[in-house]
PDB file of C-alpha atoms and ligand atoms in Angstrom:
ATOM      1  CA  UNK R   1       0.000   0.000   0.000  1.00 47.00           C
ATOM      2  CA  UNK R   2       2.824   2.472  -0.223  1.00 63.00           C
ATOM      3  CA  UNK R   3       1.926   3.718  -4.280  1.00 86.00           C
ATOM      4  CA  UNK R   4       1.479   7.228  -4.257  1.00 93.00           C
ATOM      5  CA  UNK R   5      -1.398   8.976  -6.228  1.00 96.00           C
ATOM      6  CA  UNK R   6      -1.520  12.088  -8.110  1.00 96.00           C
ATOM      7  CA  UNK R   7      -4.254  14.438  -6.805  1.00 96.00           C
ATOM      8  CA  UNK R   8      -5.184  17.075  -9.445  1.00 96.00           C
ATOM      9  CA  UNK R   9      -7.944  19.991  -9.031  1.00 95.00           C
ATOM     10  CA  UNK R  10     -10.971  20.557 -10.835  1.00 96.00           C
ATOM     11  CA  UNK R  11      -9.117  22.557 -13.315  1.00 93.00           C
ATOM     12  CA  UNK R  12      -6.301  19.483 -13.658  1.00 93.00           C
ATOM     13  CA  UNK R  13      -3.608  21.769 -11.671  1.00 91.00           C
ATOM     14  CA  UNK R  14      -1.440  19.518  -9.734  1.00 92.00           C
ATOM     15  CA  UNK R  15      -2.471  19.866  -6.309  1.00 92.00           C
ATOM     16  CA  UNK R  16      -0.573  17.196  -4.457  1.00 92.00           C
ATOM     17  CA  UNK R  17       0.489  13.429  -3.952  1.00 94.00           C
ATOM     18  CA  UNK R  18      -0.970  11.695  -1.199  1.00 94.00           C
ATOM     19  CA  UNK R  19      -0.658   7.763  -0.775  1.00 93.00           C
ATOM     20  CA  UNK R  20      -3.352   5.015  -1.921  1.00 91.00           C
ATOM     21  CA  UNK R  21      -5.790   4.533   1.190  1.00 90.00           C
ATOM     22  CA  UNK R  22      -6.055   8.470   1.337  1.00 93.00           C
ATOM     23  CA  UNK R  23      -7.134   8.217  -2.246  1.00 94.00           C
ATOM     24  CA  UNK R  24      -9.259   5.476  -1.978  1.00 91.00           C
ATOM     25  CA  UNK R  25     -11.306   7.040   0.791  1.00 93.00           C
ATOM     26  CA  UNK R  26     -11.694   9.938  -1.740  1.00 95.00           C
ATOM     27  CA  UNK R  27     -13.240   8.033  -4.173  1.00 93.00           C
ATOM     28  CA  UNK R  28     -15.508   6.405  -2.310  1.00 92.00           C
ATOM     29  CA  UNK R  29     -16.239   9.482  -0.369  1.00 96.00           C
ATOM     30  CA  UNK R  30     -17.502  10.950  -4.038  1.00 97.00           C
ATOM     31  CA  UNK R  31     -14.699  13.850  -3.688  1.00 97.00           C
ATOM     32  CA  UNK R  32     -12.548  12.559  -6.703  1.00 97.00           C
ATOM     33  CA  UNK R  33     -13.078  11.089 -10.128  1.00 97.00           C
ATOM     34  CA  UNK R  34     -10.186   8.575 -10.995  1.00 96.00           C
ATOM     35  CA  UNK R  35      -8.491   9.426 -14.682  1.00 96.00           C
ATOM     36  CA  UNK R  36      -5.945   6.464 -14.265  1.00 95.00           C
ATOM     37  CA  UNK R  37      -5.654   3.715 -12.654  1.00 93.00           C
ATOM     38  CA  UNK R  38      -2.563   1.639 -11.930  1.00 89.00           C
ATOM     39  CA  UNK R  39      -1.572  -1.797 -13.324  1.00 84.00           C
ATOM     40  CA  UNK R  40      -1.488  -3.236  -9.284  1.00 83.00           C
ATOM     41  CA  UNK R  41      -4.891  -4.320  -8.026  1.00 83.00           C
ATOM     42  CA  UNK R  42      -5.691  -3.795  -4.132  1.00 80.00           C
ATOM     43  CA  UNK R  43      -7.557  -6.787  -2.262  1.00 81.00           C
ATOM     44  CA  UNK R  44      -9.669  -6.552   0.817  1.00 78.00           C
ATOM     45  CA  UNK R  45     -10.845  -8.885   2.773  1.00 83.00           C
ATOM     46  CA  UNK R  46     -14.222  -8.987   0.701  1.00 84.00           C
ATOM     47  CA  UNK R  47     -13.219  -7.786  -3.121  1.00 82.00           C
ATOM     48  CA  UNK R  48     -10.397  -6.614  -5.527  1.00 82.00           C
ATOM     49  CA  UNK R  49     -10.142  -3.229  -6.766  1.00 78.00           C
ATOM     50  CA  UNK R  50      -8.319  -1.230  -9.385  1.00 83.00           C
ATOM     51  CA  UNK R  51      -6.357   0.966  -7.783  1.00 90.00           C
ATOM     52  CA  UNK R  52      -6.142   4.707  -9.402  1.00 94.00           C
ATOM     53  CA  UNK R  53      -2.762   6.571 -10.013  1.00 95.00           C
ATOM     54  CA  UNK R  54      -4.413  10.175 -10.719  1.00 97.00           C
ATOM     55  CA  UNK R  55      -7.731  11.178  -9.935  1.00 97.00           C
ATOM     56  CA  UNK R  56      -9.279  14.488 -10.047  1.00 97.00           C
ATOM     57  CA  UNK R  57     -10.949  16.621  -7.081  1.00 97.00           C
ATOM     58  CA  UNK R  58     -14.786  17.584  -8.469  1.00 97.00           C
ATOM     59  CA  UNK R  59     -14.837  20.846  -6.651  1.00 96.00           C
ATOM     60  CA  UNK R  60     -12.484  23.300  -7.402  1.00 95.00           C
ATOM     61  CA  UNK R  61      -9.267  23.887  -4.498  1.00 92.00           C
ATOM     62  CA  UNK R  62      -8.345  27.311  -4.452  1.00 89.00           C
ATOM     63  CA  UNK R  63      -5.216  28.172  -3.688  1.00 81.00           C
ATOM     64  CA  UNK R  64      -2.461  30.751  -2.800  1.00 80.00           C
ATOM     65  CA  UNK R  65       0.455  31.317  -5.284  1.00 77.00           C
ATOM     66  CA  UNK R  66       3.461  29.641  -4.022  1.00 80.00           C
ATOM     67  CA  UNK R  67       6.629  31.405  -4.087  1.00 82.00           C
ATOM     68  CA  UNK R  68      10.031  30.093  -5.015  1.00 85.00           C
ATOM     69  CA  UNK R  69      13.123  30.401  -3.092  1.00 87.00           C
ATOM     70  CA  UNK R  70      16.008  30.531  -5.037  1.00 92.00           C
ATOM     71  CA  UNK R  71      18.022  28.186  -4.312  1.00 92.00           C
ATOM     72  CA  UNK R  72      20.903  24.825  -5.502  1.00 92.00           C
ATOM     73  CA  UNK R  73      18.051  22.486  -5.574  1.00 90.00           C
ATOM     74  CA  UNK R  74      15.654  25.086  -7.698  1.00 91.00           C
ATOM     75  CA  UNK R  75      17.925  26.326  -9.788  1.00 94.00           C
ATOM     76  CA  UNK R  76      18.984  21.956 -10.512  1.00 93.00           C
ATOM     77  CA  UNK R  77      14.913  21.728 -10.759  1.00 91.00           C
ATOM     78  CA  UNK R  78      15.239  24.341 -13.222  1.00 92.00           C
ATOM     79  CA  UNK R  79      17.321  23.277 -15.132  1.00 93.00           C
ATOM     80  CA  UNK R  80      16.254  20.029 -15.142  1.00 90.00           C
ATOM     81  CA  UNK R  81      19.452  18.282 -13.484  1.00 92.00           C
ATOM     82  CA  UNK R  82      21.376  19.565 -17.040  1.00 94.00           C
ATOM     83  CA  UNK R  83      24.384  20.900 -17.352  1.00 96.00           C
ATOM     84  CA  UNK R  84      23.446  24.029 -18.957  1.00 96.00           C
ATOM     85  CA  UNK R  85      27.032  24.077 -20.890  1.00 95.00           C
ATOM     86  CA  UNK R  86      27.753  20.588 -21.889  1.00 95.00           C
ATOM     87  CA  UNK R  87      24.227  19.294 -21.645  1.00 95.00           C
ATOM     88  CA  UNK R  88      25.737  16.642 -18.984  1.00 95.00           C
ATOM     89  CA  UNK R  89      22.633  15.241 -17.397  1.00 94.00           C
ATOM     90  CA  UNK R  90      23.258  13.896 -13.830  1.00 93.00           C
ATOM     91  CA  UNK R  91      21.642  14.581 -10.103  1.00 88.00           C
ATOM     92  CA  UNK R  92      25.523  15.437  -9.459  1.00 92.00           C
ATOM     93  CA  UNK R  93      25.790  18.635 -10.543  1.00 95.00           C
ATOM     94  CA  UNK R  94      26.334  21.746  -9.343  1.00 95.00           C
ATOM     95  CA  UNK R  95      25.407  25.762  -9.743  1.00 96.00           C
ATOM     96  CA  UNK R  96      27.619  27.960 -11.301  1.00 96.00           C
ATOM     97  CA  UNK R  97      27.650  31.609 -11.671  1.00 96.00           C
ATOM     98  CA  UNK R  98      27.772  33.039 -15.143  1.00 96.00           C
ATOM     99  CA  UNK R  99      29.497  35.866 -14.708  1.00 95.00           C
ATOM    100  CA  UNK R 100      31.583  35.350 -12.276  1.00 94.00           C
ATOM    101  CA  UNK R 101      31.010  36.607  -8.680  1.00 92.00           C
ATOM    102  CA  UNK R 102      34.644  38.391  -8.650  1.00 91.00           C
ATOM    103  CA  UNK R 103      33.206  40.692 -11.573  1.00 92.00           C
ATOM    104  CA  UNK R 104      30.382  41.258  -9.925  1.00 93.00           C
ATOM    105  CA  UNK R 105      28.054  38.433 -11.082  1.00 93.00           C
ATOM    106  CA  UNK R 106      24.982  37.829  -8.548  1.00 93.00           C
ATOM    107  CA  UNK R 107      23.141  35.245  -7.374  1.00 94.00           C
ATOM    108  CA  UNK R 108      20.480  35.741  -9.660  1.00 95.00           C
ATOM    109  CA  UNK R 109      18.062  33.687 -10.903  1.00 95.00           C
ATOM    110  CA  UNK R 110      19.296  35.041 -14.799  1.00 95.00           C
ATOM    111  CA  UNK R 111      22.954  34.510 -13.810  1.00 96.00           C
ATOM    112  CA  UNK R 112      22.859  31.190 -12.012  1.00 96.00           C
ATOM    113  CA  UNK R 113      22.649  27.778 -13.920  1.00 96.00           C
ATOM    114  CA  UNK R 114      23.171  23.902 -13.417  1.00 96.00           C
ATOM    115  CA  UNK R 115      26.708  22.680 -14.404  1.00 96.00           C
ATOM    116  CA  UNK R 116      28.176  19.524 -14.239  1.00 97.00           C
ATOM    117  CA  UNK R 117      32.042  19.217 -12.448  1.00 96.00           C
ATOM    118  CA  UNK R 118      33.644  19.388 -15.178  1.00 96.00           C
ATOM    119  CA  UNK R 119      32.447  22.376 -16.642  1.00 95.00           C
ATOM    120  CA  UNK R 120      33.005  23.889 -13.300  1.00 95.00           C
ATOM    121  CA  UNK R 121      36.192  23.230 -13.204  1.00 95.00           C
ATOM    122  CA  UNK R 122      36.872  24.392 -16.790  1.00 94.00           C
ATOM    123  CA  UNK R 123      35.258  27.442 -16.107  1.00 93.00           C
ATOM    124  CA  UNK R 124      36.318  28.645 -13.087  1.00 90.00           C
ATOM    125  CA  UNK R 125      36.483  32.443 -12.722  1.00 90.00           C
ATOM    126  CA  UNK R 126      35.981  33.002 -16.707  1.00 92.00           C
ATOM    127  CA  UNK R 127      33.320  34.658 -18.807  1.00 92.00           C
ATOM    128  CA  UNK R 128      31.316  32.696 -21.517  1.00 92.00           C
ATOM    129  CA  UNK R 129      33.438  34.340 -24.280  1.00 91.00           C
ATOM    130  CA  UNK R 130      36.855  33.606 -22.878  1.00 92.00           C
ATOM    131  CA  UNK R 131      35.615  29.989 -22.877  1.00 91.00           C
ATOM    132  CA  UNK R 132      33.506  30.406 -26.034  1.00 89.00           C
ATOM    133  CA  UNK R 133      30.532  28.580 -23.842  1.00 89.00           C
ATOM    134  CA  UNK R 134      26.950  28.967 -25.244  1.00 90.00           C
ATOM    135  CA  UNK R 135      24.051  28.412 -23.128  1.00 93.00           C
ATOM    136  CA  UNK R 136      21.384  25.784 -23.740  1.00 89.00           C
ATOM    137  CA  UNK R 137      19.454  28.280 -22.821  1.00 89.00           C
ATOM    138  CA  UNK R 138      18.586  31.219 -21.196  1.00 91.00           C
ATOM    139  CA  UNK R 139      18.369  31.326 -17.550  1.00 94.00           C
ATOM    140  CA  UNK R 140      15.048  32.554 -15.989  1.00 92.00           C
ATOM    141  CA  UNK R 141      13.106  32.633 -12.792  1.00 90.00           C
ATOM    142  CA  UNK R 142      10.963  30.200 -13.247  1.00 87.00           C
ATOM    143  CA  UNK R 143       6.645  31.504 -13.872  1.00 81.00           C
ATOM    144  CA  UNK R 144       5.096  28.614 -13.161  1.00 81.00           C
ATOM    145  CA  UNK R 145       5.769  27.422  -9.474  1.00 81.00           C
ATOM    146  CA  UNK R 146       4.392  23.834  -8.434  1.00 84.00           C
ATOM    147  CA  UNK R 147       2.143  23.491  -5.356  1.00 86.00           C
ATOM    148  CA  UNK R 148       3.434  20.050  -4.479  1.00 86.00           C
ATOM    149  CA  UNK R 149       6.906  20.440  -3.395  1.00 85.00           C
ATOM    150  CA  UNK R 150       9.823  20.338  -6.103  1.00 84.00           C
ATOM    151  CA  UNK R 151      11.269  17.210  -4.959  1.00 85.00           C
ATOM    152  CA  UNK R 152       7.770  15.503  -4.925  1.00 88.00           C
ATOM    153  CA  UNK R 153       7.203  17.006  -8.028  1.00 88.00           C
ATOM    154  CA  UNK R 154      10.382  16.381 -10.350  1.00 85.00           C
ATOM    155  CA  UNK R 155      10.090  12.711  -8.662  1.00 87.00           C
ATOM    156  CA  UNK R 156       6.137  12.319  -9.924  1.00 90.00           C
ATOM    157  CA  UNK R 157       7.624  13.917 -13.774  1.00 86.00           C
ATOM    158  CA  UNK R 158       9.552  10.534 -14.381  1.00 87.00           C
ATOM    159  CA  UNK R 159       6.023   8.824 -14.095  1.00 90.00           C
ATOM    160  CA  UNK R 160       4.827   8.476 -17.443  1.00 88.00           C
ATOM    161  CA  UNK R 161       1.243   8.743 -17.009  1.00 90.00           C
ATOM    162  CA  UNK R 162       1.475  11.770 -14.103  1.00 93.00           C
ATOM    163  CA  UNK R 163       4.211  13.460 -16.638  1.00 88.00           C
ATOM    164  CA  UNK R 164       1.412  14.518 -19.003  1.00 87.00           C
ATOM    165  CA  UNK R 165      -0.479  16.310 -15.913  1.00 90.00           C
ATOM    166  CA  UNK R 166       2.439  18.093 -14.648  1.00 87.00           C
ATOM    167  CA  UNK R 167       3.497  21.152 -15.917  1.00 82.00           C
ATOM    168  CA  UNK R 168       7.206  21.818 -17.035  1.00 76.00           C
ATOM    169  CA  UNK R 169       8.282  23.653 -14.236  1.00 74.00           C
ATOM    170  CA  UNK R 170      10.522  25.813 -15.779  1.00 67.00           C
ATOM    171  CA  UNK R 171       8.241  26.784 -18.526  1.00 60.00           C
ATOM    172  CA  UNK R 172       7.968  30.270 -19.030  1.00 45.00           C
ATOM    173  CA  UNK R 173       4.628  30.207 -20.849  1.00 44.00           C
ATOM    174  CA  UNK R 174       2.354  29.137 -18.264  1.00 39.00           C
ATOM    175  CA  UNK R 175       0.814  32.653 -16.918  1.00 40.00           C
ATOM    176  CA  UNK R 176       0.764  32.899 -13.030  1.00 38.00           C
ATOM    177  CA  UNK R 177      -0.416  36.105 -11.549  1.00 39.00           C
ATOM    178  CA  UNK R 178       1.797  37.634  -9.125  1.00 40.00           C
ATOM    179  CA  UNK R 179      -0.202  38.844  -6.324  1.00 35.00           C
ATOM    180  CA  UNK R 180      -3.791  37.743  -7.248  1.00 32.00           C
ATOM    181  CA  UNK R 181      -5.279  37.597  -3.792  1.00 30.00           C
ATOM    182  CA  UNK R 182      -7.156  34.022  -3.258  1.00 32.00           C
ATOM    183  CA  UNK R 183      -8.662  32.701  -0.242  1.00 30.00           C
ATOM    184  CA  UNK R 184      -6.607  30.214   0.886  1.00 30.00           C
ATOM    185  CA  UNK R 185      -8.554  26.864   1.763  1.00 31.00           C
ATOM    186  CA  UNK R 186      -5.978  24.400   2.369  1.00 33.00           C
ATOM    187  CA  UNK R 187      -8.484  22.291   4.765  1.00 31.00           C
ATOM    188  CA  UNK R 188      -9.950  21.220   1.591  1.00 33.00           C
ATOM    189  CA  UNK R 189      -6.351  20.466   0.519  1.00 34.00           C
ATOM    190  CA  UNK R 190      -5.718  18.685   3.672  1.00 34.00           C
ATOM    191  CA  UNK R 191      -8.429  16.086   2.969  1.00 35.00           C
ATOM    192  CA  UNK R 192      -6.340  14.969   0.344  1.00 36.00           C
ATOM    193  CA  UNK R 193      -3.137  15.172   1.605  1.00 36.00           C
ATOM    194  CA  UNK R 194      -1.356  12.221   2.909  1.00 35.00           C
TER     195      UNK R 194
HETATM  196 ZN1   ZN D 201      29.068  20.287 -18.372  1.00 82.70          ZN
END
């Protein structure tokens, strides 16, 4: 009973990931309608079920915009674990500034991006043109922010049937409103939380 189930809102926003009995008790409370089930039956004592792997909340959860720290693991989440220079992909990597702190390069959401070792090493305190370095490309602050946390969330992206639910996270294109005041009703949330 430990598979974990992807709880979206009316609207199909990814609201959170709570574990199998939760979800169950949502079903048969009414509260959810399942859009996928999982290969791995459950038995009781008195049937066998299907169990689901997404389901959908039938009223709508809303919610306040979360805000993103910036930080290693977002800018990694980001970036999606890529070097941004070699296009090394690996959950070693580190951050590296683009401009270089010692000419004044920040930590910056537009100068900060995911680099594997070597790169690291091989760039050091240079610029992008000393090294001749492109970009793969250009580093943002993130506009869309997920609700479920970032590690819950870049884990639930290598599911294939949750991927198509989840948002990129670094995508640019999805429009979030900055300071849109919502009431926050995270009991509702809680109901399906795990
Ligand atoms: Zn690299």
């Amino acid at each position: 009973m430990s598979q974990e189930v992807l709880v979206l809102n009316s609207d199909y926003e990814p609201l959170n990931i709570c574990n199998i009995r939760r979800a169950i008790s949502l079903v048969f409370l009414g509260k959810v309608d399942v859009l996928h089930e999982s290969q791995i039956p459950i038995h009781t004592v008195s049937a066998t079920y299907t169990s689901p792997s997404v389901v959908r909340l039938r009223s709508h959860v809303r919610r306040p915009m979360p805000q993103i720290k910036l930080s290693r693991r977002s800018i990694l989440a980001r970036d999606n674990y890529t070097c941004q220079y070699c296009g090394h992909k690996s959950s070693d990597l580190t951050v590296d500034h683009i401009i270089p702190r010692r000419l004044g390069g920040g930590n910056t959401w537009d100068n900060l991006v995911a680099c594997c070792k070597k790169c690291n090493t091989k760039k050091g305190d240079k610029t992008l043109a000393q090294l001749n370095y492109t970009l793969r490309q250009q580093p943002k602050k993130p506009k869309y922010v997920p609700f479920i946390s970032l590690t819950k969330f870049m884990n639930g992206a290598k599911n294939e049937v949750w991927r198509d639910y989840l948002p990129i996270f670094a995508d640019t294109s999805v429009k979030s409103e900055p300071g849109t005041t919502v009431t926050c009703e995270r009991e509702t949330v809680g109901t399906a939380a795990g």
